[in-house]
Amino acid sequence: MSASSGSDNLVRAVNVTKSFGSHEVLKGVDLEVDPREVVCLLGPSGSGKTTFLRLINQMETLTGGRIWVAGELIGIEDRKGKLHVRKDKDIARQRSRIGMVFQRFNLFPHMTAVGNVMEAPVKVKGTDRQTAKREALDLLDLVGLAERANFYPSQLSGGQQQRVAIARALAMKPELMLFDEPTSALDPELVGEVLGVMRNLAQEGTTMIVVTHEMGFAREVADRVVFMDQGVVVEEGPPKAVLLNPREDRTKAFLSRVKHQAEAEAQHDAELMKSLSTPGG
């Protein structure tokens, strides 16, 4: 197999497999993502979505298959027809082209918001501190946190911390942004502010792969939805086709469960509000 992807895709995964011991998490995943495209990965817990993102960002190593990012084979390289594992420095160079936002914000608690955002450009890219700070302040403004630049993580809400984490990922000027359920650790009232930032990034043409359970976001923002289950891609297509008219039984069952769960949560919230507004409630 050639070391060059031979395509214009920003991401190309071919027959990707990943096992942890005897447990096979991914069982031959093929996926292509074009520049400026937003792809949402949906599926039940344990379907392999997060593992797939971690493979793209080389936080895990492939068991089998190949992944290219921007036409370059990740993790391994072709030297005179033989494949070799890339050196750590080369892996770090590849990884610097990819921004990743996790469920947990993982901010440095001893650094302010602006300090968190400027850290990687200074330490990894060698950007001078003055330039890095100016760019970091611009990014905090982009995510609506200019006035919180000198606040520490402990002084910020969960939604604000996650927006700082997005700014931090953008500070390396990545070609690709990966989001691993970025709103799952947030209180419901804070979810919208993070999705709003992601929606703006999508409108600006940022290439994004998003693992999410936010069906509204997937329906509105994604160019393509990919449903995964038990380590394989079950179905993919435009959001309206997959979410409103799925072909596969597994997709239908998953969406039905998500719908029922959302309805149950809405009913619980309504009953709670009613009890709070009732005298003596």
PDB file of C-alpha atoms in Angstrom:
ATOM      1  CA  MET A   1       0.000   0.000   0.000  1.00  0.00           C
ATOM      2  CA  SER A   2       1.360   3.398  -0.992  1.00  0.00           C
ATOM      3  CA  ALA A   3       2.483   5.903   1.633  1.00  0.00           C
ATOM      4  CA  SER A   4       0.645   8.632  -0.285  1.00  0.00           C
ATOM      5  CA  SER A   5      -3.119   8.732  -0.046  1.00  0.00           C
ATOM      6  CA  GLY A   6      -3.411   9.738  -3.696  1.00  0.00           C
ATOM      7  CA  SER A   7      -6.532  11.763  -2.961  1.00  0.00           C
ATOM      8  CA  ASP A   8      -7.661  15.276  -2.094  1.00  0.00           C
ATOM      9  CA  ASN A   9      -9.232  14.187   1.215  1.00  0.00           C
ATOM     10  CA  LEU A  10      -7.898  15.879   4.319  1.00  0.00           C
ATOM     11  CA  VAL A  11      -8.473  12.620   6.240  1.00  0.00           C
ATOM     12  CA  ARG A  12      -8.562   9.179   4.699  1.00  0.00           C
ATOM     13  CA  ALA A  13      -8.886   6.012   6.764  1.00  0.00           C
ATOM     14  CA  VAL A  14      -8.709   2.603   5.102  1.00  0.00           C
ATOM     15  CA  ASN A  15      -9.604  -0.671   6.841  1.00  0.00           C
ATOM     16  CA  VAL A  16      -8.657   0.711  10.269  1.00  0.00           C
ATOM     17  CA  THR A  17      -8.602  -1.854  13.067  1.00  0.00           C
ATOM     18  CA  LYS A  18      -7.738  -1.460  16.733  1.00  0.00           C
ATOM     19  CA  SER A  19      -7.581  -4.079  19.452  1.00  0.00           C
ATOM     20  CA  PHE A  20      -6.800  -3.793  23.135  1.00  0.00           C
ATOM     21  CA  GLY A  21      -5.583  -7.281  23.983  1.00  0.00           C
ATOM     22  CA  SER A  22      -8.266  -9.672  22.758  1.00  0.00           C
ATOM     23  CA  HIS A  23     -10.907  -6.918  22.638  1.00  0.00           C
ATOM     24  CA  GLU A  24     -11.421  -5.684  19.054  1.00  0.00           C
ATOM     25  CA  VAL A  25     -12.700  -2.093  19.247  1.00  0.00           C
ATOM     26  CA  LEU A  26     -12.511  -1.139  15.556  1.00  0.00           C
ATOM     27  CA  LYS A  27     -13.131  -3.764  12.890  1.00  0.00           C
ATOM     28  CA  GLY A  28     -12.225  -2.267   9.533  1.00  0.00           C
ATOM     29  CA  VAL A  29     -13.332   1.371   9.438  1.00  0.00           C
ATOM     30  CA  ASP A  30     -13.181   3.300   6.165  1.00  0.00           C
ATOM     31  CA  LEU A  31     -13.798   7.045   6.256  1.00  0.00           C
ATOM     32  CA  GLU A  32     -12.932  10.078   4.165  1.00  0.00           C
ATOM     33  CA  VAL A  33     -13.233  13.712   5.221  1.00  0.00           C
ATOM     34  CA  ASP A  34     -12.758  16.564   2.762  1.00  0.00           C
ATOM     35  CA  PRO A  35     -11.290  19.995   3.550  1.00  0.00           C
ATOM     36  CA  ARG A  36     -13.884  22.334   5.142  1.00  0.00           C
ATOM     37  CA  GLU A  37     -16.223  19.400   5.826  1.00  0.00           C
ATOM     38  CA  VAL A  38     -17.924  18.797   9.185  1.00  0.00           C
ATOM     39  CA  VAL A  39     -18.496  15.124   9.968  1.00  0.00           C
ATOM     40  CA  CYS A  40     -20.390  14.031  13.085  1.00  0.00           C
ATOM     41  CA  LEU A  41     -19.764  10.536  14.479  1.00  0.00           C
ATOM     42  CA  LEU A  42     -22.787   9.109  16.265  1.00  0.00           C
ATOM     43  CA  GLY A  43     -23.322   5.832  18.035  1.00  0.00           C
ATOM     44  CA  PRO A  44     -23.745   4.134  21.397  1.00  0.00           C
ATOM     45  CA  SER A  45     -21.015   4.089  24.023  1.00  0.00           C
ATOM     46  CA  GLY A  46     -18.360   1.533  23.176  1.00  0.00           C
ATOM     47  CA  SER A  47     -18.877   1.746  19.419  1.00  0.00           C
ATOM     48  CA  GLY A  48     -15.290   2.916  18.792  1.00  0.00           C
ATOM     49  CA  LYS A  49     -15.861   6.610  18.035  1.00  0.00           C
ATOM     50  CA  THR A  50     -13.406   8.019  20.580  1.00  0.00           C
ATOM     51  CA  THR A  51     -10.804   5.368  19.759  1.00  0.00           C
ATOM     52  CA  PHE A  52     -11.012   6.391  16.104  1.00  0.00           C
ATOM     53  CA  LEU A  53     -10.312  10.040  16.985  1.00  0.00           C
ATOM     54  CA  ARG A  54      -7.393   9.011  19.203  1.00  0.00           C
ATOM     55  CA  LEU A  55      -5.909   7.022  16.318  1.00  0.00           C
ATOM     56  CA  ILE A  56      -6.095  10.040  14.000  1.00  0.00           C
ATOM     57  CA  ASN A  57      -4.282  12.110  16.633  1.00  0.00           C
ATOM     58  CA  GLN A  58      -1.793   9.276  17.321  1.00  0.00           C
ATOM     59  CA  MET A  59      -2.766   8.970  20.968  1.00  0.00           C
ATOM     60  CA  GLU A  60      -3.212   5.271  20.166  1.00  0.00           C
ATOM     61  CA  THR A  61      -1.390   3.147  17.607  1.00  0.00           C
ATOM     62  CA  LEU A  62      -3.117   1.299  14.799  1.00  0.00           C
ATOM     63  CA  THR A  63      -3.501  -2.456  14.950  1.00  0.00           C
ATOM     64  CA  GLY A  64      -4.171  -2.554  11.228  1.00  0.00           C
ATOM     65  CA  GLY A  65      -5.089  -0.368   8.273  1.00  0.00           C
ATOM     66  CA  ARG A  66      -3.844   3.082   7.321  1.00  0.00           C
ATOM     67  CA  ILE A  67      -4.762   6.703   8.070  1.00  0.00           C
ATOM     68  CA  TRP A  68      -3.615   9.677   6.044  1.00  0.00           C
ATOM     69  CA  VAL A  69      -3.948  13.304   7.126  1.00  0.00           C
ATOM     70  CA  ALA A  70      -3.331  15.967   4.464  1.00  0.00           C
ATOM     71  CA  GLY A  71      -1.954  13.273   2.169  1.00  0.00           C
ATOM     72  CA  GLU A  72       0.650  12.103   4.687  1.00  0.00           C
ATOM     73  CA  LEU A  73       0.617   8.638   6.207  1.00  0.00           C
ATOM     74  CA  ILE A  74       0.478   9.042   9.986  1.00  0.00           C
ATOM     75  CA  GLY A  75       2.542   7.070  12.458  1.00  0.00           C
ATOM     76  CA  ILE A  76       4.584   5.281   9.820  1.00  0.00           C
ATOM     77  CA  GLU A  77       6.581   6.347   6.780  1.00  0.00           C
ATOM     78  CA  ASP A  78       7.718   4.761   3.556  1.00  0.00           C
ATOM     79  CA  ARG A  79      11.497   4.631   3.205  1.00  0.00           C
ATOM     80  CA  LYS A  80      12.572   3.088  -0.103  1.00  0.00           C
ATOM     81  CA  GLY A  81       9.531   0.861  -0.217  1.00  0.00           C
ATOM     82  CA  LYS A  82       9.715  -0.234   3.416  1.00  0.00           C
ATOM     83  CA  LEU A  83       7.437   1.020   6.163  1.00  0.00           C
ATOM     84  CA  HIS A  84       9.045   2.323   9.362  1.00  0.00           C
ATOM     85  CA  VAL A  85       7.542   3.696  12.559  1.00  0.00           C
ATOM     86  CA  ARG A  86       8.014   7.464  12.668  1.00  0.00           C
ATOM     87  CA  LYS A  87      10.290   8.996  15.272  1.00  0.00           C
ATOM     88  CA  ASP A  88       8.704  10.832  18.220  1.00  0.00           C
ATOM     89  CA  LYS A  89       9.732  14.225  16.843  1.00  0.00           C
ATOM     90  CA  ASP A  90       8.053  13.471  13.507  1.00  0.00           C
ATOM     91  CA  ILE A  91       4.900  12.223  15.253  1.00  0.00           C
ATOM     92  CA  ALA A  92       4.819  15.465  17.276  1.00  0.00           C
ATOM     93  CA  ARG A  93       5.084  17.444  14.015  1.00  0.00           C
ATOM     94  CA  GLN A  94       2.145  15.540  12.541  1.00  0.00           C
ATOM     95  CA  ARG A  95       0.119  15.903  15.717  1.00  0.00           C
ATOM     96  CA  SER A  96       0.706  19.682  15.781  1.00  0.00           C
ATOM     97  CA  ARG A  97      -1.428  19.952  12.625  1.00  0.00           C
ATOM     98  CA  ILE A  98      -4.435  18.549  14.491  1.00  0.00           C
ATOM     99  CA  GLY A  99      -6.385  20.230  17.289  1.00  0.00           C
ATOM    100  CA  MET A 100      -8.291  18.037  19.725  1.00  0.00           C
ATOM    101  CA  VAL A 101     -10.903  19.009  22.309  1.00  0.00           C
ATOM    102  CA  PHE A 102     -11.798  16.431  24.937  1.00  0.00           C
ATOM    103  CA  GLN A 103     -14.774  15.770  27.211  1.00  0.00           C
ATOM    104  CA  ARG A 104     -12.723  17.138  30.103  1.00  0.00           C
ATOM    105  CA  PHE A 105     -11.115  20.509  29.633  1.00  0.00           C
ATOM    106  CA  ASN A 106      -7.637  19.590  30.967  1.00  0.00           C
ATOM    107  CA  LEU A 107      -6.587  23.222  31.389  1.00  0.00           C
ATOM    108  CA  PHE A 108      -3.458  24.026  33.393  1.00  0.00           C
ATOM    109  CA  PRO A 109      -4.939  25.173  36.723  1.00  0.00           C
ATOM    110  CA  HIS A 110      -1.978  27.430  37.562  1.00  0.00           C
ATOM    111  CA  MET A 111      -2.264  29.387  34.289  1.00  0.00           C
ATOM    112  CA  THR A 112      -4.778  32.059  33.283  1.00  0.00           C
ATOM    113  CA  ALA A 113      -6.996  31.582  30.235  1.00  0.00           C
ATOM    114  CA  VAL A 114      -4.561  33.520  28.031  1.00  0.00           C
ATOM    115  CA  GLY A 115      -1.628  31.586  29.517  1.00  0.00           C
ATOM    116  CA  ASN A 116      -3.288  28.272  28.648  1.00  0.00           C
ATOM    117  CA  VAL A 117      -3.915  29.364  25.066  1.00  0.00           C
ATOM    118  CA  MET A 118      -0.413  30.718  24.380  1.00  0.00           C
ATOM    119  CA  GLU A 119       1.495  27.850  26.021  1.00  0.00           C
ATOM    120  CA  ALA A 120       1.694  25.435  23.057  1.00  0.00           C
ATOM    121  CA  PRO A 121       2.662  27.999  20.385  1.00  0.00           C
ATOM    122  CA  VAL A 122       5.509  29.201  22.644  1.00  0.00           C
ATOM    123  CA  LYS A 123       6.734  25.774  23.778  1.00  0.00           C
ATOM    124  CA  VAL A 124       6.069  23.695  20.652  1.00  0.00           C
ATOM    125  CA  LYS A 125       6.350  26.158  17.766  1.00  0.00           C
ATOM    126  CA  GLY A 126       8.794  28.591  19.335  1.00  0.00           C
ATOM    127  CA  THR A 127       6.488  31.573  18.799  1.00  0.00           C
ATOM    128  CA  ASP A 128       7.711  34.653  20.666  1.00  0.00           C
ATOM    129  CA  ARG A 129       5.634  35.409  23.757  1.00  0.00           C
ATOM    130  CA  GLN A 130       4.396  38.789  22.560  1.00  0.00           C
ATOM    131  CA  THR A 131       3.054  37.360  19.295  1.00  0.00           C
ATOM    132  CA  ALA A 132       1.618  34.312  21.075  1.00  0.00           C
ATOM    133  CA  LYS A 133      -0.183  36.507  23.600  1.00  0.00           C
ATOM    134  CA  ARG A 134      -1.660  38.736  20.907  1.00  0.00           C
ATOM    135  CA  GLU A 135      -2.919  35.711  18.967  1.00  0.00           C
ATOM    136  CA  ALA A 136      -4.221  34.089  22.172  1.00  0.00           C
ATOM    137  CA  LEU A 137      -6.217  37.216  23.037  1.00  0.00           C
ATOM    138  CA  ASP A 138      -7.680  37.212  19.500  1.00  0.00           C
ATOM    139  CA  LEU A 139      -8.725  33.567  19.951  1.00  0.00           C
ATOM    140  CA  LEU A 140     -10.307  34.241  23.334  1.00  0.00           C
ATOM    141  CA  ASP A 141     -12.240  37.036  21.665  1.00  0.00           C
ATOM    142  CA  LEU A 142     -13.294  34.565  18.954  1.00  0.00           C
ATOM    143  CA  VAL A 143     -14.789  32.231  21.578  1.00  0.00           C
ATOM    144  CA  GLY A 144     -16.405  35.121  23.463  1.00  0.00           C
ATOM    145  CA  LEU A 145     -14.035  35.237  26.425  1.00  0.00           C
ATOM    146  CA  ALA A 146     -11.923  38.345  25.849  1.00  0.00           C
ATOM    147  CA  GLU A 147     -12.978  39.775  29.205  1.00  0.00           C
ATOM    148  CA  ARG A 148     -11.958  36.539  30.990  1.00  0.00           C
ATOM    149  CA  ALA A 149      -8.388  36.437  29.615  1.00  0.00           C
ATOM    150  CA  ASN A 150      -6.758  36.853  33.025  1.00  0.00           C
ATOM    151  CA  PHE A 151      -9.097  34.511  34.912  1.00  0.00           C
ATOM    152  CA  TYR A 152      -7.855  31.131  36.162  1.00  0.00           C
ATOM    153  CA  PRO A 153      -9.771  27.913  35.314  1.00  0.00           C
ATOM    154  CA  SER A 154     -11.177  27.749  38.857  1.00  0.00           C
ATOM    155  CA  GLN A 155     -12.794  31.147  38.228  1.00  0.00           C
ATOM    156  CA  LEU A 156     -14.527  29.980  35.041  1.00  0.00           C
ATOM    157  CA  SER A 157     -17.687  27.933  34.482  1.00  0.00           C
ATOM    158  CA  GLY A 158     -17.466  24.576  32.736  1.00  0.00           C
ATOM    159  CA  GLY A 159     -18.707  26.081  29.489  1.00  0.00           C
ATOM    160  CA  GLN A 160     -16.117  28.862  29.695  1.00  0.00           C
ATOM    161  CA  GLN A 161     -13.346  26.354  30.414  1.00  0.00           C
ATOM    162  CA  GLN A 162     -14.353  24.312  27.388  1.00  0.00           C
ATOM    163  CA  ARG A 163     -14.306  27.436  25.214  1.00  0.00           C
ATOM    164  CA  VAL A 164     -10.773  28.166  26.473  1.00  0.00           C
ATOM    165  CA  ALA A 165      -9.879  24.577  25.535  1.00  0.00           C
ATOM    166  CA  ILE A 166     -11.196  25.194  22.005  1.00  0.00           C
ATOM    167  CA  ALA A 167      -9.154  28.416  21.771  1.00  0.00           C
ATOM    168  CA  ARG A 168      -6.100  26.496  22.999  1.00  0.00           C
ATOM    169  CA  ALA A 169      -6.543  23.873  20.268  1.00  0.00           C
ATOM    170  CA  LEU A 170      -6.963  26.592  17.624  1.00  0.00           C
ATOM    171  CA  ALA A 171      -3.776  28.343  18.787  1.00  0.00           C
ATOM    172  CA  MET A 172      -1.651  25.825  16.890  1.00  0.00           C
ATOM    173  CA  LYS A 173      -3.460  26.768  13.649  1.00  0.00           C
ATOM    174  CA  PRO A 174      -4.508  23.170  12.984  1.00  0.00           C
ATOM    175  CA  GLU A 175      -5.682  21.898   9.621  1.00  0.00           C
ATOM    176  CA  LEU A 176      -8.154  19.590  11.361  1.00  0.00           C
ATOM    177  CA  MET A 177     -10.180  19.875  14.578  1.00  0.00           C
ATOM    178  CA  LEU A 178     -11.299  16.784  16.488  1.00  0.00           C
ATOM    179  CA  PHE A 179     -14.010  17.072  19.153  1.00  0.00           C
ATOM    180  CA  ASP A 180     -14.662  14.166  21.513  1.00  0.00           C
ATOM    181  CA  GLU A 181     -18.100  14.766  23.059  1.00  0.00           C
ATOM    182  CA  PRO A 182     -17.096  18.315  24.035  1.00  0.00           C
ATOM    183  CA  THR A 183     -20.396  19.044  25.817  1.00  0.00           C
ATOM    184  CA  SER A 184     -20.940  15.774  27.696  1.00  0.00           C
ATOM    185  CA  ALA A 185     -19.345  17.014  30.940  1.00  0.00           C
ATOM    186  CA  LEU A 186     -21.292  20.289  30.946  1.00  0.00           C
ATOM    187  CA  ASP A 187     -24.445  21.271  32.772  1.00  0.00           C
ATOM    188  CA  PRO A 188     -27.333  21.494  30.256  1.00  0.00           C
ATOM    189  CA  GLU A 189     -27.547  25.301  30.409  1.00  0.00           C
ATOM    190  CA  LEU A 190     -23.878  25.593  29.360  1.00  0.00           C
ATOM    191  CA  VAL A 191     -24.037  23.290  26.326  1.00  0.00           C
ATOM    192  CA  GLY A 192     -25.362  25.948  23.954  1.00  0.00           C
ATOM    193  CA  GLU A 193     -22.452  28.333  24.396  1.00  0.00           C
ATOM    194  CA  VAL A 194     -19.909  25.663  23.388  1.00  0.00           C
ATOM    195  CA  LEU A 195     -22.006  24.437  20.447  1.00  0.00           C
ATOM    196  CA  GLY A 196     -22.327  28.074  19.361  1.00  0.00           C
ATOM    197  CA  VAL A 197     -18.540  28.407  19.103  1.00  0.00           C
ATOM    198  CA  MET A 198     -18.340  25.140  17.151  1.00  0.00           C
ATOM    199  CA  ARG A 199     -21.129  26.302  14.853  1.00  0.00           C
ATOM    200  CA  ASN A 200     -19.156  29.484  14.086  1.00  0.00           C
ATOM    201  CA  LEU A 201     -16.007  27.465  13.353  1.00  0.00           C
ATOM    202  CA  ALA A 202     -17.966  25.317  10.919  1.00  0.00           C
ATOM    203  CA  GLN A 203     -19.312  28.414   9.158  1.00  0.00           C
ATOM    204  CA  GLU A 204     -15.739  29.691   8.799  1.00  0.00           C
ATOM    205  CA  GLY A 205     -14.762  26.505   6.978  1.00  0.00           C
ATOM    206  CA  THR A 206     -12.916  24.636   9.739  1.00  0.00           C
ATOM    207  CA  THR A 207     -12.577  20.932   8.961  1.00  0.00           C
ATOM    208  CA  MET A 208     -14.078  19.080  11.921  1.00  0.00           C
ATOM    209  CA  ILE A 209     -14.751  15.534  13.068  1.00  0.00           C
ATOM    210  CA  VAL A 210     -17.141  15.643  16.006  1.00  0.00           C
ATOM    211  CA  VAL A 211     -18.146  12.780  18.291  1.00  0.00           C
ATOM    212  CA  THR A 212     -21.417  13.949  19.797  1.00  0.00           C
ATOM    213  CA  HIS A 213     -24.801  12.980  21.173  1.00  0.00           C
ATOM    214  CA  GLU A 214     -26.214  16.415  20.322  1.00  0.00           C
ATOM    215  CA  MET A 215     -28.614  15.474  17.526  1.00  0.00           C
ATOM    216  CA  GLY A 216     -29.704  19.065  16.927  1.00  0.00           C
ATOM    217  CA  PHE A 217     -26.103  20.128  16.308  1.00  0.00           C
ATOM    218  CA  ALA A 218     -25.504  17.183  13.974  1.00  0.00           C
ATOM    219  CA  ARG A 219     -28.677  17.979  12.036  1.00  0.00           C
ATOM    220  CA  GLU A 220     -27.903  21.696  11.684  1.00  0.00           C
ATOM    221  CA  VAL A 221     -24.125  21.819  11.277  1.00  0.00           C
ATOM    222  CA  ALA A 222     -22.815  18.523   9.897  1.00  0.00           C
ATOM    223  CA  ASP A 223     -22.239  18.007   6.195  1.00  0.00           C
ATOM    224  CA  ARG A 224     -22.280  14.289   6.843  1.00  0.00           C
ATOM    225  CA  VAL A 225     -23.322  12.019   9.705  1.00  0.00           C
ATOM    226  CA  VAL A 226     -21.594   8.685  10.324  1.00  0.00           C
ATOM    227  CA  PHE A 227     -23.311   6.130  12.569  1.00  0.00           C
ATOM    228  CA  MET A 228     -20.958   3.631  14.204  1.00  0.00           C
ATOM    229  CA  ASP A 229     -21.817   0.555  16.223  1.00  0.00           C
ATOM    230  CA  GLN A 230     -19.673  -2.321  17.517  1.00  0.00           C
ATOM    231  CA  GLY A 231     -16.544  -1.062  15.778  1.00  0.00           C
ATOM    232  CA  VAL A 232     -17.913  -0.622  12.260  1.00  0.00           C
ATOM    233  CA  VAL A 233     -19.510   2.134  10.193  1.00  0.00           C
ATOM    234  CA  VAL A 234     -23.139   1.057   9.879  1.00  0.00           C
ATOM    235  CA  GLU A 235     -24.492   3.981   7.879  1.00  0.00           C
ATOM    236  CA  GLU A 236     -23.415   7.403   6.654  1.00  0.00           C
ATOM    237  CA  GLY A 237     -24.883  10.211   4.620  1.00  0.00           C
ATOM    238  CA  PRO A 238     -26.371  13.709   4.807  1.00  0.00           C
ATOM    239  CA  PRO A 239     -27.849  14.496   8.252  1.00  0.00           C
ATOM    240  CA  LYS A 240     -31.448  14.600   7.069  1.00  0.00           C
ATOM    241  CA  ALA A 241     -31.130  11.222   5.359  1.00  0.00           C
ATOM    242  CA  VAL A 242     -29.486   9.423   8.287  1.00  0.00           C
ATOM    243  CA  LEU A 243     -31.312  11.136  11.151  1.00  0.00           C
ATOM    244  CA  LEU A 244     -34.786  11.390   9.633  1.00  0.00           C
ATOM    245  CA  ASN A 245     -34.873   8.409   7.294  1.00  0.00           C
ATOM    246  CA  PRO A 246     -32.249   5.834   8.373  1.00  0.00           C
ATOM    247  CA  ARG A 247     -31.942   2.688   6.306  1.00  0.00           C
ATOM    248  CA  GLU A 248     -30.331   0.332   8.825  1.00  0.00           C
ATOM    249  CA  ASP A 249     -32.163  -1.263  11.749  1.00  0.00           C
ATOM    250  CA  ARG A 250     -29.277  -0.526  14.143  1.00  0.00           C
ATOM    251  CA  THR A 251     -29.414   3.175  13.257  1.00  0.00           C
ATOM    252  CA  LYS A 252     -33.198   3.236  13.724  1.00  0.00           C
ATOM    253  CA  ALA A 253     -32.933   1.553  17.140  1.00  0.00           C
ATOM    254  CA  PHE A 254     -30.231   3.975  18.328  1.00  0.00           C
ATOM    255  CA  LEU A 255     -32.123   7.083  17.207  1.00  0.00           C
ATOM    256  CA  SER A 256     -35.307   5.767  18.830  1.00  0.00           C
ATOM    257  CA  ARG A 257     -33.466   5.320  22.136  1.00  0.00           C
ATOM    258  CA  VAL A 258     -32.004   8.833  21.912  1.00  0.00           C
ATOM    259  CA  LYS A 259     -35.434  10.293  21.149  1.00  0.00           C
ATOM    260  CA  HIS A 260     -37.099   8.497  24.073  1.00  0.00           C
ATOM    261  CA  GLN A 261     -34.316   9.557  26.428  1.00  0.00           C
ATOM    262  CA  ALA A 262     -34.660  13.203  25.344  1.00  0.00           C
ATOM    263  CA  GLU A 263     -38.443  13.065  25.805  1.00  0.00           C
ATOM    264  CA  ALA A 264     -38.061  11.535  29.275  1.00  0.00           C
ATOM    265  CA  GLU A 265     -35.566  14.233  30.284  1.00  0.00           C
ATOM    266  CA  ALA A 266     -37.853  16.977  28.962  1.00  0.00           C
ATOM    267  CA  GLN A 267     -40.808  15.536  30.893  1.00  0.00           C
ATOM    268  CA  HIS A 268     -38.711  15.326  34.083  1.00  0.00           C
ATOM    269  CA  ASP A 269     -37.603  18.952  33.662  1.00  0.00           C
ATOM    270  CA  ALA A 270     -41.202  20.079  33.098  1.00  0.00           C
ATOM    271  CA  GLU A 271     -42.409  18.236  36.209  1.00  0.00           C
ATOM    272  CA  LEU A 272     -39.551  19.714  38.239  1.00  0.00           C
ATOM    273  CA  MET A 273     -40.380  23.240  37.092  1.00  0.00           C
ATOM    274  CA  LYS A 274     -44.059  22.658  37.860  1.00  0.00           C
ATOM    275  CA  SER A 275     -43.264  21.434  41.385  1.00  0.00           C
ATOM    276  CA  LEU A 276     -41.007  24.427  42.009  1.00  0.00           C
ATOM    277  CA  SER A 277     -43.683  26.871  40.862  1.00  0.00           C
ATOM    278  CA  THR A 278     -46.424  25.212  42.963  1.00  0.00           C
ATOM    279  CA  PRO A 279     -46.935  26.837  46.385  1.00  0.00           C
ATOM    280  CA  GLY A 280     -45.316  24.616  48.977  1.00  0.00           C
ATOM    281  CA  GLY A 281     -43.614  22.641  46.200  1.00  0.00           C
TER     282      GLY A 281
END
